[in-house]
């Protein structure tokens, strides 16, 4: 029986693991993939306080995650690499089922984040890995000197477009409005980048190709007019990188913890409606989703777990 099980090892889960381990709680962190969650698939993080940088720019996200993981390891949280398939969170003994085993604890911190939202148009799923991508750091190199399109207008879309411009011949941001949602400094960098172009008031309605993505239909949101964009015949393909927001990974908890629009509700101490169940990071309903807000959530959740265990609240 663990004191606390943390589900997810992104910034929120790792921060929770650090604080729980340091409080000498018997802690288990379960993660199905690599540490870091969404930052593991971004290029660089320049707004995490204390993040390292040199003349070439900020450290890579990989380096930041590696330092977080190392710091957690120092304080003794146990680690398991497995996928959680079911949770039983009501009652005093929490049960967390994975493919291989069932783990029990007095408290659970839910920190398993969010995943990229799809455009939802015909052809999108057929061309994943054959032109459609949700991860610039994973796939940018495949498009060296090719043309790519980025769908979305938020921080992620514009930052990833900037990253893609280091590889692609031309990057076009397709946005459904005539104004970016992305924050000022990120926006400016994109406007000042010669390789980045914009297709305003536009949505992608169809993706096609013969094996590889080479044709796309784009609809003007003002006039309703549709036009087909074809790959340069010499290229025979182009890339479409989709960054239209994220959806919480909360299916596991449906019917057990209270949610709003599939985001888990937590109070200012990260407590959910269930005693002994806490939430941290992007899966929580909150206004700002940043690495620093995720680590903050994780530390608060962990301190609250320690408090509730010590005060006998979870006995
Ligand atoms: P976001 O802020 O929710 O932006 C999503 C973008 O996709 C918006 O521009 C939205 O258009 C567009 N969109 C949504 N659904 C669409 C659809 N079906 N078709 C076409 N376009 C669609 O998501 P995000 O950029 O991934 O950012 C998520 C959170 O992480 C934010 O809080 C962001 O600030 C944060 N973040 C921060 C940084 C940083 O600080 N460096 C980096 C990355 C992310 P509308 O604008 O018209 O709604």
Short mmCIF file of C-alpha atoms and ligand atoms in Angstrom, two decimals:
data_model
loop_
_atom_site.label_atom_id
_atom_site.label_comp_id
_atom_site.label_asym_id
_atom_site.label_seq_id
_atom_site.Cartn_x
_atom_site.Cartn_y
_atom_site.Cartn_z
CA UNK A 1 0.00 0.00 0.00
CA UNK A 2 1.50 3.31 -1.12
CA UNK A 3 0.81 6.61 0.58
CA UNK A 4 0.29 8.20 -2.81
CA UNK A 5 0.16 7.16 -6.46
CA UNK A 6 0.85 9.84 -9.06
CA UNK A 7 -0.57 9.13 -12.50
CA UNK A 8 1.56 10.83 -15.18
CA UNK A 9 5.16 12.08 -15.26
CA UNK A 10 4.82 15.39 -17.08
CA UNK A 11 5.85 18.57 -15.28
CA UNK A 12 2.86 18.31 -12.89
CA UNK A 13 3.48 14.66 -11.96
CA UNK A 14 7.24 15.14 -11.64
CA UNK A 15 6.80 18.17 -9.37
CA UNK A 16 4.33 16.18 -7.26
CA UNK A 17 6.81 13.28 -7.16
CA UNK A 18 9.59 15.58 -6.02
CA UNK A 19 7.54 17.04 -3.18
CA UNK A 20 6.04 13.69 -2.10
CA UNK A 21 9.45 11.99 -2.17
CA UNK A 22 11.02 14.82 -0.21
CA UNK A 23 8.24 14.52 2.39
CA UNK A 24 9.23 10.86 2.77
CA UNK A 25 5.85 9.66 1.54
CA UNK A 26 5.81 6.18 0.09
CA UNK A 27 5.27 7.35 -3.49
CA UNK A 28 4.68 5.62 -6.82
CA UNK A 29 4.71 7.45 -10.16
CA UNK A 30 3.10 5.62 -13.09
CA UNK A 31 3.88 6.82 -16.63
CA UNK A 32 3.11 4.95 -19.84
CA UNK A 33 5.53 6.80 -22.14
CA UNK A 34 8.55 9.07 -21.77
CA UNK A 35 8.72 11.63 -18.97
CA UNK A 36 7.77 15.19 -19.78
CA UNK A 37 4.32 14.75 -21.33
CA UNK A 38 3.69 17.47 -23.87
CA UNK A 39 6.99 19.26 -23.31
CA UNK A 40 8.77 16.10 -24.38
CA UNK A 41 7.49 16.82 -27.88
CA UNK A 42 8.25 20.55 -27.99
CA UNK A 43 11.54 22.02 -29.03
CA UNK A 44 12.51 24.50 -26.37
CA UNK A 45 11.01 26.15 -23.31
CA UNK A 46 12.09 29.72 -22.77
CA UNK A 47 9.66 30.80 -20.07
CA UNK A 48 10.24 28.30 -17.28
CA UNK A 49 11.80 30.27 -14.40
CA UNK A 50 15.42 29.30 -13.90
CA UNK A 51 15.57 27.52 -17.25
CA UNK A 52 19.10 27.41 -18.62
CA UNK A 53 20.14 29.27 -21.77
CA UNK A 54 23.31 30.17 -23.64
CA UNK A 55 24.10 32.44 -26.62
CA UNK A 56 22.36 29.95 -28.92
CA UNK A 57 19.09 30.20 -27.02
CA UNK A 58 17.22 28.33 -24.30
CA UNK A 59 18.06 24.75 -23.36
CA UNK A 60 16.02 22.09 -25.11
CA UNK A 61 12.85 20.73 -23.54
CA UNK A 62 14.56 17.33 -23.36
CA UNK A 63 17.29 18.74 -21.13
CA UNK A 64 14.77 20.41 -18.85
CA UNK A 65 12.77 17.18 -18.49
CA UNK A 66 15.94 15.17 -17.85
CA UNK A 67 16.87 17.50 -15.00
CA UNK A 68 13.35 17.24 -13.54
CA UNK A 69 13.47 13.43 -13.71
CA UNK A 70 16.90 13.36 -12.08
CA UNK A 71 15.76 15.62 -9.27
CA UNK A 72 12.76 13.39 -8.55
CA UNK A 73 14.98 10.29 -8.49
CA UNK A 74 17.14 11.82 -5.73
CA UNK A 75 14.19 11.83 -3.34
CA UNK A 76 13.18 8.21 -3.79
CA UNK A 77 9.79 8.13 -5.52
CA UNK A 78 9.27 4.68 -7.03
CA UNK A 79 8.72 4.57 -10.80
CA UNK A 80 6.65 2.21 -12.97
CA UNK A 81 6.44 2.30 -16.75
CA UNK A 82 2.94 1.02 -17.53
CA UNK A 83 -0.43 2.25 -18.74
CA UNK A 84 -3.27 2.85 -16.31
CA UNK A 85 -6.37 1.06 -17.59
CA UNK A 86 -8.86 1.58 -14.76
CA UNK A 87 -9.12 3.41 -11.45
CA UNK A 88 -11.27 2.84 -8.37
CA UNK A 89 -11.08 6.08 -6.48
CA UNK A 90 -13.98 5.99 -4.07
CA UNK A 91 -13.38 4.74 -0.53
CA UNK A 92 -10.25 4.77 1.59
CA UNK A 93 -8.17 2.36 -0.46
CA UNK A 94 -7.62 3.67 -3.98
CA UNK A 95 -6.99 1.05 -6.66
CA UNK A 96 -5.05 1.86 -9.80
CA UNK A 97 -5.10 -0.89 -12.42
CA UNK A 98 -2.42 -1.06 -15.09
CA UNK A 99 -1.90 -3.62 -17.88
CA UNK A 100 0.36 -5.61 -15.57
CA UNK A 101 -0.74 -5.05 -12.01
CA UNK A 102 -3.13 -3.42 -9.54
CA UNK A 103 -1.59 -0.86 -7.19
CA UNK A 104 -3.17 0.45 -3.96
CA UNK A 105 -2.74 3.73 -2.15
CA UNK A 106 -4.29 6.12 0.34
CA UNK A 107 -4.12 9.06 -2.06
CA UNK A 108 -3.98 9.57 -5.82
CA UNK A 109 -2.74 12.59 -7.73
CA UNK A 110 -4.18 12.70 -11.24
CA UNK A 111 -1.62 14.35 -13.53
CA UNK A 112 -1.95 12.65 -16.89
CA UNK A 113 -2.43 15.76 -18.95
CA UNK A 114 -3.93 16.27 -22.36
CA UNK A 115 -3.48 15.22 -25.98
CA UNK A 116 -3.62 17.19 -29.25
CA UNK A 117 -7.04 18.00 -30.69
CA UNK A 118 -7.61 16.89 -34.29
CA UNK A 119 -8.93 19.13 -37.07
CA UNK A 120 -11.63 16.51 -37.58
CA UNK A 121 -11.72 16.67 -41.40
CA UNK A 122 -11.90 13.74 -43.85
CA UNK A 123 -8.47 12.28 -44.65
CA UNK A 124 -6.77 13.57 -41.49
CA UNK A 125 -6.40 10.19 -39.80
CA UNK A 126 -5.50 8.42 -43.07
CA UNK A 127 -2.43 10.62 -43.51
CA UNK A 128 -1.01 10.61 -39.98
CA UNK A 129 2.68 9.81 -40.48
CA UNK A 130 2.27 10.35 -44.24
CA UNK A 131 2.02 14.12 -44.21
CA UNK A 132 -0.13 14.89 -41.17
CA UNK A 133 1.68 15.45 -37.88
CA UNK A 134 0.96 16.73 -34.37
CA UNK A 135 4.62 17.07 -33.36
CA UNK A 136 7.08 19.38 -35.10
CA UNK A 137 10.12 18.22 -33.12
CA UNK A 138 9.34 14.62 -34.10
CA UNK A 139 8.68 15.19 -37.80
CA UNK A 140 10.18 18.51 -38.96
CA UNK A 141 13.33 16.86 -40.31
CA UNK A 142 11.26 14.80 -42.79
CA UNK A 143 10.22 18.07 -44.43
CA UNK A 144 13.68 19.54 -45.01
CA UNK A 145 13.23 21.89 -48.03
CA UNK A 146 9.59 20.94 -48.53
CA UNK A 147 6.52 23.09 -48.05
CA UNK A 148 4.53 22.74 -44.83
CA UNK A 149 1.29 24.12 -43.45
CA UNK A 150 0.55 24.73 -39.79
CA UNK A 151 -3.08 24.72 -38.66
CA UNK A 152 -3.97 26.90 -35.64
CA UNK A 153 -3.24 30.35 -34.29
CA UNK A 154 -2.33 29.85 -30.63
CA UNK A 155 1.07 29.80 -28.87
CA UNK A 156 1.73 26.20 -29.85
CA UNK A 157 0.94 26.68 -33.54
CA UNK A 158 3.10 29.77 -33.91
CA UNK A 159 6.02 28.44 -31.85
CA UNK A 160 6.02 25.19 -33.82
CA UNK A 161 5.80 27.15 -37.09
CA UNK A 162 8.96 29.01 -36.02
CA UNK A 163 10.66 25.68 -35.33
CA UNK A 164 9.50 24.26 -38.68
CA UNK A 165 10.93 27.29 -40.49
CA UNK A 166 14.40 25.96 -39.64
CA UNK A 167 13.71 22.96 -41.89
CA UNK A 168 10.96 23.67 -44.40
CA UNK A 169 11.28 25.83 -47.53
CA UNK A 170 8.05 27.64 -46.73
CA UNK A 171 5.67 27.53 -43.76
CA UNK A 172 2.08 28.74 -44.07
CA UNK A 173 -0.02 29.20 -40.95
CA UNK A 174 -3.69 28.49 -41.66
CA UNK A 175 -5.86 30.22 -39.10
CA UNK A 176 -9.63 30.36 -38.87
CA UNK A 177 -9.66 34.08 -37.95
CA UNK A 178 -7.71 37.14 -39.14
CA UNK A 179 -5.80 37.56 -35.88
CA UNK A 180 -3.49 35.21 -33.99
CA UNK A 181 -4.32 34.09 -30.46
CA UNK A 182 -0.59 33.62 -29.71
CA UNK A 183 1.07 35.97 -27.25
CA UNK A 184 2.86 39.17 -28.44
CA UNK A 185 6.52 38.11 -28.45
CA UNK A 186 5.82 34.81 -30.22
CA UNK A 187 3.60 36.58 -32.75
CA UNK A 188 6.29 39.16 -33.52
CA UNK A 189 8.90 36.50 -34.18
CA UNK A 190 6.57 34.87 -36.70
CA UNK A 191 5.74 38.16 -38.46
CA UNK A 192 9.46 38.88 -38.75
CA UNK A 193 10.29 35.46 -40.20
CA UNK A 194 10.58 35.55 -44.01
CA UNK A 195 9.73 31.90 -44.39
CA UNK A 196 6.42 32.17 -42.52
CA UNK A 197 3.27 33.11 -44.45
CA UNK A 198 -0.37 33.32 -43.39
CA UNK A 199 -3.66 32.09 -44.76
CA UNK A 200 -6.25 34.01 -42.73
CA UNK A 201 -9.93 33.18 -42.21
CA UNK A 202 -9.32 29.66 -43.43
CA UNK A 203 -10.09 26.13 -42.29
CA UNK A 204 -8.92 22.81 -43.72
CA UNK A 205 -11.89 20.72 -44.85
CA UNK A 206 -10.26 17.80 -46.65
CA UNK A 207 -6.87 16.07 -46.95
CA UNK A 208 -5.95 13.77 -49.84
CA UNK A 209 -3.11 12.18 -51.74
CA UNK A 210 -1.89 9.00 -53.35
CA UNK A 211 -0.16 7.39 -50.38
CA UNK A 212 1.43 10.66 -49.28
CA UNK A 213 -0.41 13.89 -48.53
CA UNK A 214 -0.40 16.13 -51.60
CA UNK A 215 -3.80 17.84 -51.83
CA UNK A 216 -5.82 19.85 -49.36
CA UNK A 217 -9.12 21.71 -49.49
CA UNK A 218 -9.25 25.00 -47.61
CA UNK A 219 -12.47 26.88 -46.96
CA UNK A 220 -12.73 30.64 -46.51
CA UNK A 221 -14.65 31.16 -43.26
CA UNK A 222 -16.03 34.51 -44.46
CA UNK A 223 -17.23 33.65 -47.95
CA UNK A 224 -17.62 29.86 -47.65
CA UNK A 225 -15.56 29.51 -50.84
CA UNK A 226 -13.42 26.38 -51.10
CA UNK A 227 -10.14 26.02 -52.94
CA UNK A 228 -7.75 23.15 -53.45
CA UNK A 229 -4.08 23.50 -52.55
CA UNK A 230 -1.82 21.08 -54.46
CA UNK A 231 1.75 20.07 -53.67
CA UNK A 232 4.46 21.45 -55.93
CA UNK A 233 4.76 18.74 -58.67
CA UNK A 234 8.52 18.54 -58.04
CA UNK A 235 7.89 17.77 -54.36
CA UNK A 236 4.87 15.49 -54.75
CA UNK A 237 3.91 16.04 -51.10
CA UNK A 238 3.59 18.60 -48.32
CA UNK A 239 3.23 18.49 -44.57
CA UNK A 240 0.28 19.59 -42.45
CA UNK A 241 1.11 20.17 -38.79
CA UNK A 242 -1.96 20.45 -36.60
CA UNK A 243 -1.91 22.56 -33.41
CA UNK A 244 -5.52 23.42 -32.65
CA UNK A 245 -5.47 22.97 -28.89
CA UNK A 246 -5.56 20.02 -26.55
CA UNK A 247 -8.14 17.72 -24.99
CA UNK A 248 -7.81 16.33 -21.46
CA UNK A 249 -6.93 12.64 -20.96
CA UNK A 250 -9.78 12.20 -18.52
CA UNK A 251 -11.78 9.21 -19.87
CA UNK A 252 -10.44 6.99 -17.06
CA UNK A 253 -12.06 9.18 -14.42
CA UNK A 254 -15.49 9.69 -16.02
CA UNK A 255 -18.28 9.02 -13.56
CA UNK A 256 -15.93 9.18 -10.56
CA UNK A 257 -14.51 12.68 -10.25
CA UNK A 258 -16.38 15.88 -11.06
CA UNK A 259 -15.53 17.50 -14.39
CA UNK A 260 -16.46 20.47 -16.50
CA UNK A 261 -16.21 19.88 -20.24
CA UNK A 262 -14.01 16.82 -19.48
CA UNK A 263 -11.52 18.86 -17.41
CA UNK A 264 -11.28 17.72 -13.78
CA UNK A 265 -12.40 20.19 -11.15
CA UNK A 266 -9.97 20.86 -8.32
CA UNK A 267 -10.06 23.50 -5.60
CA UNK A 268 -7.13 25.81 -4.81
CA UNK A 269 -5.49 22.94 -2.92
CA UNK A 270 -5.96 20.62 -5.93
CA UNK A 271 -8.58 18.52 -4.09
CA UNK A 272 -11.26 16.92 -6.25
CA UNK A 273 -14.76 16.01 -5.04
CA UNK A 274 -13.37 12.66 -3.80
CA UNK A 275 -11.45 12.49 -0.54
CA UNK A 276 -7.84 11.46 -1.17
CA UNK A 277 -7.99 12.31 -4.89
CA UNK A 278 -6.13 15.36 -6.19
CA UNK A 279 -5.58 16.80 -9.65
CA UNK A 280 -2.66 18.71 -11.18
CA UNK A 281 -1.59 20.11 -14.54
CA UNK A 282 -3.30 20.40 -17.91
CA UNK A 283 -6.04 17.88 -17.07
CA UNK A 284 -7.38 20.30 -14.44
CA UNK A 285 -9.92 22.97 -15.31
CA UNK A 286 -7.99 26.23 -15.12
CA UNK A 287 -7.35 29.34 -17.20
CA UNK A 288 -3.60 29.07 -17.96
CA UNK A 289 -1.70 26.00 -19.08
CA UNK A 290 2.04 26.49 -18.80
CA UNK A 291 4.91 24.34 -17.54
CA UNK A 292 5.18 26.61 -14.53
CA UNK A 293 1.47 26.35 -13.69
CA UNK A 294 1.65 22.56 -14.04
CA UNK A 295 4.62 22.26 -11.65
CA UNK A 296 2.87 24.64 -9.28
CA UNK A 297 -0.26 22.44 -9.29
CA UNK A 298 1.88 19.35 -8.67
CA UNK A 299 3.65 20.86 -5.68
CA UNK A 300 0.38 22.09 -4.15
CA UNK A 301 -1.29 18.69 -4.63
CA UNK A 302 1.68 16.95 -2.98
CA UNK A 303 1.76 19.32 -0.01
CA UNK A 304 -1.98 18.82 0.45
CA UNK A 305 -1.57 15.03 0.35
CA UNK A 306 1.12 15.26 3.01
CA UNK A 307 -1.11 17.51 5.12
CA UNK A 308 -4.16 15.25 4.77
CA UNK A 309 -2.17 12.11 5.59
CA UNK A 310 -0.53 13.71 8.64
CA UNK A 311 -3.79 15.08 10.00
CA UNK A 312 -5.51 11.69 9.73
CA UNK A 313 -7.95 13.06 7.14
CA UNK A 314 -7.40 10.01 4.93
CA UNK A 315 -7.55 7.31 7.68
P1 LIG B 1 -5.02 27.25 -27.80
O1 LIG B 1 -4.44 28.43 -27.10
O2 LIG B 1 -6.29 26.66 -27.34
O3 LIG B 1 -5.12 27.64 -29.35
C1 LIG B 1 -5.71 26.77 -30.25
C2 LIG B 1 -5.73 27.45 -31.62
O4 LIG B 1 -6.33 26.57 -32.55
C3 LIG B 1 -6.54 28.75 -31.62
O5 LIG B 1 -5.90 29.71 -32.43
C4 LIG B 1 -7.87 28.31 -32.21
O6 LIG B 1 -8.50 29.32 -32.96
C5 LIG B 1 -7.46 27.20 -33.14
N1 LIG B 1 -8.48 26.16 -33.30
C6 LIG B 1 -9.16 25.50 -32.33
N2 LIG B 1 -9.98 24.58 -32.86
C7 LIG B 1 -9.82 24.66 -34.20
C8 LIG B 1 -10.37 23.97 -35.29
N3 LIG B 1 -11.27 22.98 -35.13
N4 LIG B 1 -9.97 24.33 -36.54
C9 LIG B 1 -9.07 25.31 -36.73
N5 LIG B 1 -8.50 26.00 -35.73
C10 LIG B 1 -8.86 25.67 -34.48
O7 LIG B 1 -3.99 26.00 -27.81
P2 LIG B 1 -2.39 25.99 -27.78
O8 LIG B 1 -1.81 26.99 -28.66
O9 LIG B 1 -2.02 24.57 -27.96
O10 LIG B 1 -2.04 26.40 -26.30
C11 LIG B 1 -2.59 25.64 -25.18
C12 LIG B 1 -2.12 26.30 -23.87
O11 LIG B 1 -0.72 26.13 -23.74
C13 LIG B 1 -2.38 27.80 -23.86
O12 LIG B 1 -2.73 28.18 -22.56
C14 LIG B 1 -1.05 28.38 -24.27
O13 LIG B 1 -0.85 29.70 -23.80
C15 LIG B 1 -0.10 27.40 -23.64
N6 LIG B 1 1.20 27.38 -24.36
C16 LIG B 1 2.15 28.27 -23.95
C17 LIG B 1 3.36 28.33 -24.60
C18 LIG B 1 4.39 29.33 -24.14
O14 LIG B 1 4.14 30.10 -23.24
N7 LIG B 1 5.56 29.37 -24.70
C19 LIG B 1 3.62 27.49 -25.69
C20 LIG B 1 2.63 26.60 -26.09
C21 LIG B 1 1.42 26.56 -25.43
P3 LIG B 1 -9.13 30.62 -32.24
O15 LIG B 1 -7.96 31.50 -31.90
O16 LIG B 1 -10.00 31.19 -33.31
O17 LIG B 1 -9.89 30.12 -31.06
#
